[in-house]
PDB file of C-alpha atoms in Angstrom:
ATOM      1  CA  ASN A   1      15.423   1.153   0.083  1.00 78.00           C
ATOM      2  CA  GLU A   2      12.657   1.788  -2.745  1.00 80.00           C
ATOM      3  CA  PHE A   3      14.614   0.104  -5.563  1.00 80.00           C
ATOM      4  CA  ASN A   4      14.962  -3.196  -3.510  1.00 80.00           C
ATOM      5  CA  MET A   5      11.116  -3.076  -2.642  1.00 80.00           C
ATOM      6  CA  MET A   6      10.184  -2.413  -6.140  1.00 81.00           C
ATOM      7  CA  TYR A   7      12.457  -4.962  -7.632  1.00 74.00           C
ATOM      8  CA  SER A   8      11.283  -7.454  -4.954  1.00 82.00           C
ATOM      9  CA  LEU A   9       7.390  -6.831  -5.503  1.00 82.00           C
ATOM     10  CA  ASN A  10       7.795  -6.778  -9.159  1.00 76.00           C
ATOM     11  CA  HIS A  11       9.770 -10.021  -9.136  1.00 80.00           C
ATOM     12  CA  THR A  12       7.362 -11.729  -7.159  1.00 83.00           C
ATOM     13  CA  GLU A  13       4.666 -10.387  -9.436  1.00 83.00           C
ATOM     14  CA  SER A  14       2.464  -9.759  -6.035  1.00 87.00           C
ATOM     15  CA  THR A  15      -1.189  -8.384  -6.292  1.00 94.00           C
ATOM     16  CA  LEU A  16      -1.339  -7.774  -2.489  1.00 94.00           C
ATOM     17  CA  VAL A  17       1.290  -6.439  -0.440  1.00 93.00           C
ATOM     18  CA  ALA A  18       1.121  -6.248   3.539  1.00 94.00           C
ATOM     19  CA  VAL A  19       2.920  -3.294   5.145  1.00 94.00           C
ATOM     20  CA  ALA A  20       3.524  -1.051   8.237  1.00 94.00           C
ATOM     21  CA  PRO A  21       1.899   2.063   8.229  1.00 94.00           C
ATOM     22  CA  GLN A  22       5.140   4.106   7.492  1.00 94.00           C
ATOM     23  CA  HIS A  23       5.466   2.215   4.211  1.00 93.00           C
ATOM     24  CA  LEU A  24       1.859   3.000   2.742  1.00 95.00           C
ATOM     25  CA  THR A  25       3.247   6.346   1.067  1.00 95.00           C
ATOM     26  CA  THR A  26       6.051   4.922  -0.599  1.00 93.00           C
ATOM     27  CA  ILE A  27       3.681   1.987  -2.212  1.00 94.00           C
ATOM     28  CA  LEU A  28       1.391   4.483  -3.296  1.00 96.00           C
ATOM     29  CA  LYS A  29       3.957   6.959  -4.617  1.00 94.00           C
ATOM     30  CA  LEU A  30       5.605   4.201  -6.265  1.00 92.00           C
ATOM     31  CA  LYS A  31       2.418   2.475  -7.718  1.00 93.00           C
ATOM     32  CA  SER A  32       2.835   3.461 -11.249  1.00 93.00           C
ATOM     33  CA  ARG A  33       6.101   1.609 -11.165  1.00 92.00           C
ATOM     34  CA  LEU A  34       4.076  -1.614  -9.559  1.00 92.00           C
ATOM     35  CA  PRO A  35       1.815  -2.695 -11.987  1.00 92.00           C
ATOM     36  CA  THR A  36       0.784  -5.807 -10.686  1.00 93.00           C
ATOM     37  CA  ILE A  37      -0.078  -4.307  -6.904  1.00 94.00           C
ATOM     38  CA  LYS A  38      -3.799  -4.088  -6.787  1.00 96.00           C
ATOM     39  CA  ALA A  39      -4.172  -4.026  -2.804  1.00 96.00           C
ATOM     40  CA  VAL A  40      -2.353  -2.742  -0.050  1.00 96.00           C
ATOM     41  CA  LEU A  41      -3.083  -4.217   3.518  1.00 96.00           C
ATOM     42  CA  CYS A  42      -1.766  -2.054   6.585  1.00 96.00           C
ATOM     43  CA  LEU A  43      -1.125  -4.283   9.204  1.00 95.00           C
ATOM     44  CA  GLU A  44      -2.036  -1.873  11.828  1.00 94.00           C
ATOM     45  CA  THR A  45      -5.653   0.060  12.341  1.00 95.00           C
ATOM     46  CA  LEU A  46      -5.644   3.397  10.908  1.00 96.00           C
ATOM     47  CA  SER A  47      -8.021   6.323  12.014  1.00 95.00           C
ATOM     48  CA  GLU A  48     -11.097   6.973  10.122  1.00 94.00           C
ATOM     49  CA  GLU A  49      -9.498   9.938   8.603  1.00 96.00           C
ATOM     50  CA  THR A  50      -6.290   8.617   7.596  1.00 96.00           C
ATOM     51  CA  ARG A  51      -7.969   5.588   6.090  1.00 95.00           C
ATOM     52  CA  LYS A  52     -10.096   7.677   4.153  1.00 96.00           C
ATOM     53  CA  ILE A  53      -7.209   9.772   2.968  1.00 97.00           C
ATOM     54  CA  TYR A  54      -5.308   6.626   1.769  1.00 97.00           C
ATOM     55  CA  GLN A  55      -8.034   5.069   0.308  1.00 97.00           C
ATOM     56  CA  ALA A  56      -8.714   8.166  -1.996  1.00 98.00           C
ATOM     57  CA  TRP A  57      -5.284   8.358  -2.930  1.00 98.00           C
ATOM     58  CA  GLY A  58      -5.583   4.811  -3.773  1.00 98.00           C
ATOM     59  CA  GLU A  59      -8.316   5.177  -5.796  1.00 97.00           C
ATOM     60  CA  GLU A  60      -6.369   8.044  -7.686  1.00 97.00           C
ATOM     61  CA  VAL A  61      -3.505   5.282  -8.654  1.00 97.00           C
ATOM     62  CA  GLY A  62      -5.326   2.358  -9.046  1.00 97.00           C
ATOM     63  CA  VAL A  63      -4.950   0.095  -5.710  1.00 97.00           C
ATOM     64  CA  LYS A  64      -7.465  -0.573  -2.863  1.00 97.00           C
ATOM     65  CA  ILE A  65      -6.250   0.114   0.543  1.00 97.00           C
ATOM     66  CA  PHE A  66      -7.376  -2.117   3.662  1.00 96.00           C
ATOM     67  CA  ASP A  67      -6.330  -2.028   7.395  1.00 95.00           C
ATOM     68  CA  ILE A  68      -6.903  -4.281  10.263  1.00 91.00           C
ATOM     69  CA  PRO A  69      -9.878  -3.495  11.990  1.00 84.00           C
ATOM     70  CA  GLN A  70      -8.989  -2.635  15.948  1.00 66.00           C
ATOM     71  CA  GLY A  71      -9.760  -5.320  18.413  1.00 57.00           C
ATOM     72  CA  ARG A  72      -9.486  -8.363  16.053  1.00 53.00           C
TER      73      ARG A  72
END
């Protein structure tokens, strides 16, 4: 659940978190309560359009969004 995720990430003081695509929205929504997170790595390739949407949202909340390029 979201509380456990926030607790774990805040307790470890992680600056980077790697997530499955379905968790990107949750991390971005919770960013104001995850002060140490500076970057999020999506463990799958995002479409160009989806990547741009998440990166724009990330800029708004102060986190960089990356994904794993297809074929690597």
